[in-house]
CSV table of C-alpha atoms in Angstrom, one decimal:
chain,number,residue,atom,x,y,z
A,1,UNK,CA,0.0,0.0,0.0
A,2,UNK,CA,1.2,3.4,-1.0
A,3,UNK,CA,0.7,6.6,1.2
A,4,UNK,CA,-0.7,9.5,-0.7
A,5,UNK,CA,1.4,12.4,-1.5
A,6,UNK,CA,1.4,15.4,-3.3
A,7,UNK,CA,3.8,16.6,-4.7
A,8,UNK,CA,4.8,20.1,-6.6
A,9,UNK,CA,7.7,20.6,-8.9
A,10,UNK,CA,9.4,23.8,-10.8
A,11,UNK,CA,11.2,22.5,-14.2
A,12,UNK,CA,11.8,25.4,-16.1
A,13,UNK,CA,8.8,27.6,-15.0
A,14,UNK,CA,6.6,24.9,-15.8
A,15,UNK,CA,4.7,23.8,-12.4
A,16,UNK,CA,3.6,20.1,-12.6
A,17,UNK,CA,1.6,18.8,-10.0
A,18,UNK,CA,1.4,14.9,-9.1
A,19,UNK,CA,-1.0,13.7,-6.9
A,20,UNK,CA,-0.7,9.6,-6.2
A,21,UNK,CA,-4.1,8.1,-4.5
A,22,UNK,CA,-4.1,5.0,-2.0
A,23,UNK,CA,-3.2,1.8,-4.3
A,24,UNK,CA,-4.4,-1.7,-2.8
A,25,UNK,CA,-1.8,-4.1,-4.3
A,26,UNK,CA,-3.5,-7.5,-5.2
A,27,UNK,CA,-2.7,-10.2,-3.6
A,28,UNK,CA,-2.1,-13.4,-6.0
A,29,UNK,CA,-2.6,-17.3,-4.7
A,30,UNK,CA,0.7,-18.6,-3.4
A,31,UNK,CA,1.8,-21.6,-5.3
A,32,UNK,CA,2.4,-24.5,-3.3
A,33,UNK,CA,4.6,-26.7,-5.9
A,34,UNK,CA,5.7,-26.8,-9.5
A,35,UNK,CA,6.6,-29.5,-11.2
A,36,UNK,CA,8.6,-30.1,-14.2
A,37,UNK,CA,6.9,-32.1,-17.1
A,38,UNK,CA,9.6,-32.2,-19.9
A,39,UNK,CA,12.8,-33.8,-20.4
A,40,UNK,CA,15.6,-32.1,-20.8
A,41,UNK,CA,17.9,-31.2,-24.0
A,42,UNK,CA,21.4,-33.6,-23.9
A,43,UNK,CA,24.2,-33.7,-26.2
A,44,UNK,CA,23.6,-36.5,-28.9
A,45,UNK,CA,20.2,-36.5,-27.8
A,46,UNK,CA,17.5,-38.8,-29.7
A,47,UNK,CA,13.6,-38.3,-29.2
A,48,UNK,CA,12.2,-39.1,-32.8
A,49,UNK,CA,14.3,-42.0,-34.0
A,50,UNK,CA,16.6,-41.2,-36.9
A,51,UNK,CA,15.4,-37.7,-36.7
A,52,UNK,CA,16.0,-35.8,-33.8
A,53,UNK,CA,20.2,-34.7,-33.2
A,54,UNK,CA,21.4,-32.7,-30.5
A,55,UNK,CA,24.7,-31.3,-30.4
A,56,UNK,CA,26.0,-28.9,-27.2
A,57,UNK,CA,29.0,-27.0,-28.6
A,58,UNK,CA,31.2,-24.0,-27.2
A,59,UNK,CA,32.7,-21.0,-29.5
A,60,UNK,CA,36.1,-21.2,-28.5
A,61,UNK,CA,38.1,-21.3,-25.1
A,62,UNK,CA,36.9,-19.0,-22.5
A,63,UNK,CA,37.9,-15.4,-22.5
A,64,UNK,CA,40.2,-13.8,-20.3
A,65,UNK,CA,37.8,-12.5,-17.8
A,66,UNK,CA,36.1,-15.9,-17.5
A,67,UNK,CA,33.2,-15.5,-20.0
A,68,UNK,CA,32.2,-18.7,-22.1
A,69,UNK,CA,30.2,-18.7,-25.3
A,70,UNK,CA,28.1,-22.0,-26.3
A,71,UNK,CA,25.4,-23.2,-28.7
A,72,UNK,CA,23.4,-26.0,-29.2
A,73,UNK,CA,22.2,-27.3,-32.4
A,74,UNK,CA,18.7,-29.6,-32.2
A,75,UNK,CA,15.5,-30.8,-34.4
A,76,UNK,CA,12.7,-28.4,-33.1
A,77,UNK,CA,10.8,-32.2,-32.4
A,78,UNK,CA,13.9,-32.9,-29.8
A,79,UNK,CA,13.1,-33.8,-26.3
A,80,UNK,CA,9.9,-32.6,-25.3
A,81,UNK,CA,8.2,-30.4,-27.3
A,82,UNK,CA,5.4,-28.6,-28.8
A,83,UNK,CA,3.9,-28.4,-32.2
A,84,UNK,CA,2.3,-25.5,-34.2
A,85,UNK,CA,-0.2,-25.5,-37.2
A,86,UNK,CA,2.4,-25.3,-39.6
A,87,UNK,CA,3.5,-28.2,-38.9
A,88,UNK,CA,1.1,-30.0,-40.8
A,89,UNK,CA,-0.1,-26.9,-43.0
A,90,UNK,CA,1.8,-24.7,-45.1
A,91,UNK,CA,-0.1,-21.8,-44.5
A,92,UNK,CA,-0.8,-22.4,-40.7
A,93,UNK,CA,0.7,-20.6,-37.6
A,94,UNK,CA,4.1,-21.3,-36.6
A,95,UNK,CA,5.3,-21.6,-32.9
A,96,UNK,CA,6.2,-17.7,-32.9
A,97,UNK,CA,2.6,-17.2,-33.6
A,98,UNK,CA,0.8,-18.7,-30.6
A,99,UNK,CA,0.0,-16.2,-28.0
A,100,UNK,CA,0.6,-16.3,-24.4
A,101,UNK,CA,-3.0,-16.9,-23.5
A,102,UNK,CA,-3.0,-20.3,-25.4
A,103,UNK,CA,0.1,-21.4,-23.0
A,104,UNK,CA,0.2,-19.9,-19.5
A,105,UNK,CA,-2.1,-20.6,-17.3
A,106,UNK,CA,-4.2,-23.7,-18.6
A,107,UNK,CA,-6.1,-25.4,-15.8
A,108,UNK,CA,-5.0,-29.4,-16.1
A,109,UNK,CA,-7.1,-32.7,-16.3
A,110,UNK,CA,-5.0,-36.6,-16.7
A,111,UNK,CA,-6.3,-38.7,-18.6
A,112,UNK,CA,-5.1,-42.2,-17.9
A,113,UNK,CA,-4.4,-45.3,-20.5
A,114,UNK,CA,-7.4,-47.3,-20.1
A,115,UNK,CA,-5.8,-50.6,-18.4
A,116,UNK,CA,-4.4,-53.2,-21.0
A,117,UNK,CA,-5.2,-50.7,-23.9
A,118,UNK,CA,-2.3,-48.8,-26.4
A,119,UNK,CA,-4.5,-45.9,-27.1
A,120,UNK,CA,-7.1,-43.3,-26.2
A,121,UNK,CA,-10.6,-43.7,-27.6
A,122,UNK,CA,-13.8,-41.4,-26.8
A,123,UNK,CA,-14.5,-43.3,-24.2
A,124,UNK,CA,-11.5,-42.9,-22.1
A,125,UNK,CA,-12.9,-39.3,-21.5
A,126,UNK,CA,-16.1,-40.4,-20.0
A,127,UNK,CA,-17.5,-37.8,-17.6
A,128,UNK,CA,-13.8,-36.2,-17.9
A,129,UNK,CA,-14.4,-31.9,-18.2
A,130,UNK,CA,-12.0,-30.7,-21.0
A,131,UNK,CA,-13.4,-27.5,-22.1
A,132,UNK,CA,-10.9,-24.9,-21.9
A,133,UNK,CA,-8.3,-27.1,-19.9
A,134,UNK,CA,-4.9,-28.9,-21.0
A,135,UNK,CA,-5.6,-32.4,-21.4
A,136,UNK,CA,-2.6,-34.6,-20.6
A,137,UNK,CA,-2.5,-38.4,-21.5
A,138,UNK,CA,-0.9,-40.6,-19.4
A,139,UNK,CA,0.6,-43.5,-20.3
A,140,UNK,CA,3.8,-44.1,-17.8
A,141,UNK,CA,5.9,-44.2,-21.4
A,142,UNK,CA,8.6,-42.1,-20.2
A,143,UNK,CA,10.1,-43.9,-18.1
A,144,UNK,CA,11.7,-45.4,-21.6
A,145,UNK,CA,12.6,-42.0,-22.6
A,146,UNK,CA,16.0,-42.3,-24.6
A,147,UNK,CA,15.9,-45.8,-25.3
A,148,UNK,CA,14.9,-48.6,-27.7
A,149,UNK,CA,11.7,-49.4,-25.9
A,150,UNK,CA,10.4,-45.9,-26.1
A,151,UNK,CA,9.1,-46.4,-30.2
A,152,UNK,CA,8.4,-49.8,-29.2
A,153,UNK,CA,4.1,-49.6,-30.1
A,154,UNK,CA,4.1,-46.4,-28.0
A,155,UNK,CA,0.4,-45.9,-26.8
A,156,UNK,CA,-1.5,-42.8,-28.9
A,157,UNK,CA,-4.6,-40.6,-29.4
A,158,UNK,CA,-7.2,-42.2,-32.1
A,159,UNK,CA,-8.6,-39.7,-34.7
A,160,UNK,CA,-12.0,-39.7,-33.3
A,161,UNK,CA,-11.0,-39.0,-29.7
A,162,UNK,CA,-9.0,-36.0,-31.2
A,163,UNK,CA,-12.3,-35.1,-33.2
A,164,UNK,CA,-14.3,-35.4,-29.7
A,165,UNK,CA,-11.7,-33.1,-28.2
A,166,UNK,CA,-12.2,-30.6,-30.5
A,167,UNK,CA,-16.0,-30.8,-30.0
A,168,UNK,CA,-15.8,-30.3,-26.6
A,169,UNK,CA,-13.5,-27.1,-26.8
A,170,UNK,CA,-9.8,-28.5,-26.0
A,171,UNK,CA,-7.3,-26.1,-25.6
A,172,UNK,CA,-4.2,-28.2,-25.1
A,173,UNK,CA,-3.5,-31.8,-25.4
A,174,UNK,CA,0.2,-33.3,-24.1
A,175,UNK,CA,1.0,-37.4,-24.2
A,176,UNK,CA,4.2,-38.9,-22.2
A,177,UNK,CA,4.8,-41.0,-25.6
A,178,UNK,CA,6.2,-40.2,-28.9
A,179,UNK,CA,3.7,-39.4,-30.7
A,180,UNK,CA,-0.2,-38.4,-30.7
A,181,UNK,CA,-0.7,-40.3,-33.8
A,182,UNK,CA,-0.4,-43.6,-34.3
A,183,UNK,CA,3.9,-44.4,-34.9
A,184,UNK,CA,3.2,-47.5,-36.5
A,185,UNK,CA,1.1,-46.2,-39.2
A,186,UNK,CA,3.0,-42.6,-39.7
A,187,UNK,CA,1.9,-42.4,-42.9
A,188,UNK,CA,-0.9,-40.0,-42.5
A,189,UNK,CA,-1.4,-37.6,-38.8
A,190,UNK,CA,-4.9,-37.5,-38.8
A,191,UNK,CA,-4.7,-36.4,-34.6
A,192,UNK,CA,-2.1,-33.7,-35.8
A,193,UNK,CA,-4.2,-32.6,-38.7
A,194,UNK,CA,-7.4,-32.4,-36.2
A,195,UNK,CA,-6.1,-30.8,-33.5
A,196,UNK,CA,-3.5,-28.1,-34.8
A,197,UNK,CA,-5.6,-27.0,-37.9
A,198,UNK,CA,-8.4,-26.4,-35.2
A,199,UNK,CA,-5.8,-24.5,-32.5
A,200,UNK,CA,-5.6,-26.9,-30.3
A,201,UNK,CA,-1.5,-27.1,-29.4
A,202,UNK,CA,0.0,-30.2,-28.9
A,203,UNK,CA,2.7,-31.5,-26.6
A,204,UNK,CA,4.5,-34.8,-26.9
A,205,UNK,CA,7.1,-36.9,-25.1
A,206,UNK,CA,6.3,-35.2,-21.9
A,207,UNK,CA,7.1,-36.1,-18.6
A,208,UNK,CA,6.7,-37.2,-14.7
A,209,UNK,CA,2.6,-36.4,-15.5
A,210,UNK,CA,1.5,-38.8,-13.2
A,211,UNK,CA,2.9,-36.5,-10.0
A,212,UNK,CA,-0.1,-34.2,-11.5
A,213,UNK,CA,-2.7,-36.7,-11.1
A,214,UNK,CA,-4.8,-35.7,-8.4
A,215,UNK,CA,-3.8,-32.7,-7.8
A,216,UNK,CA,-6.6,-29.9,-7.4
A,217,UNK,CA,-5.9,-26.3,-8.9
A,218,UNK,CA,-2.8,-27.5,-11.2
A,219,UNK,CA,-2.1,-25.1,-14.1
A,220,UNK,CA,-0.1,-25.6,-17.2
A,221,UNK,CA,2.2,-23.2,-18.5
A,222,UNK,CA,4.2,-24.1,-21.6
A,223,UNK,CA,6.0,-21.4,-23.1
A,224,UNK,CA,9.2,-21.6,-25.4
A,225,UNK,CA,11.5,-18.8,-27.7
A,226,UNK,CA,9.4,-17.1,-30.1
A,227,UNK,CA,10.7,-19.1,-32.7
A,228,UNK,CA,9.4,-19.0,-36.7
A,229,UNK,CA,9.3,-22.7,-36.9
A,230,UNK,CA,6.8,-26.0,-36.7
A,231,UNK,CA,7.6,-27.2,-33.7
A,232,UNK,CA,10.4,-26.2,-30.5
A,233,UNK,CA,11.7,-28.1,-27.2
A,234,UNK,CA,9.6,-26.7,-24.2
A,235,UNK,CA,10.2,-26.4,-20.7
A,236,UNK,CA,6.8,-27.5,-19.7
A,237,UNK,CA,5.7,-27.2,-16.1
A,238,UNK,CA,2.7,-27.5,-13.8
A,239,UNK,CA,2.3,-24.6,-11.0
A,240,UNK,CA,0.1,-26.1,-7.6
A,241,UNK,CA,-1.9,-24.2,-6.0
């Protein structure tokens, strides 16, 4: 809280008068946790196989007053990331394109992998509340993050689940597996396709979601470099309040 004042100054025979009135600051909800849902960028990194390279690299030797320069050098579908329209549309929005309000701030629901099942149908969002909220789709995948068994059938999001999203007003939909389409059968992306071209962002090879599960008033904030491009690594994380 600020005390009111009032004060009067003489600038070059100009009189200005300033006058401040009481001002309540706000108070915002304290957050209680956050948690990191992405995997992090390593050199020779490999998310999509034979596709995604990573390479950490310094510009020369330090300089004489300590300071290093370094790069890295990546896919923009390395480690976990999200996807933008142009992705899968030539004339869609890239990832420098998406505004804040689509990735701050999301309220979260988990979906879990139906027991014994490889992918999400309609009806593993029975009763489930999606409009306006982050969807994330749990499948305990990423505990194979890096190896062999991680493209091994990963579990994925069927084309009318992702149409059924859509209807119901989606905002954001993540998956702790490689892809939201079907790997084994790459040869079209009808999820991709439904969700992007209808603003819905996607996430994919996420992480640790199941330490969301449960948790009441978890938001989702996933915001990377304004970058011109289809898709970028994300440091995506959950805030608890």
């Amino acid at each position: 809280m600020f005390k009111s004042t009032k004060l009067r100054i003489l600038l070059s025979g100009v009189s200005i008068f300033m006058c401040s009135t009481y001002i309540q600051a706000k108070e915002l909800p304290v957050a209680q946790e956050y948690i990191d849902l992405n995997h992090g960028l390593e050199h020779d990194l490999v998310t999509y196989p034979g596709l995604s390279e990573v390479k950490v690299f310094q510009k020369g030797e330090r300089f004489s007053n300590g300071a290093l320069i370094d790069g890295i050098s990546f896919l923009g579908i390395s480690s976990t990331y999200i996807d933008a329209p142009f992705h899968v549309d030539e004339k869609g929005a890239k990832i420098s394109d998406y505004s804040l309000e689509q990735l701050a701030n999301l309220p979260i629901v988990v979906v879990q992998l139906p027991p014994n099942a490889m992918k999400f149908d309609v009806a593993a969002f029975k009763n489930v509340d999606v409009k306006g909220k982050a969807v994330l789709l749990y499948t305990g995948r990423d505990k194979y993050f890096g190896t062999k068994e991680y493209s091994n059938n990963p579990p994925f999001l069927t084309a009318s689940a992702a149409e059924w999203l859509v209807s119901q007003k989606v905002k954001f939909v993540g998956i702790d597996a490689l892809l939201v389409d079907d790997f084994n059968n790459n040869s079209t992306v009808p999820v991709h396709n439904t969700l992007l071209k209808n603003g819905v962002v996607i996430a994919e090879d996420m992480a640790h979601i199941d330490k969301v599960m449960g948790k009441k008033d978890a938001y989702l904030t996933a915001v990377p470099p304004r970058a011109p491009l289809t898709s970028f690594p994300t440091r995506i994380f959950a805030t608890i309040y």
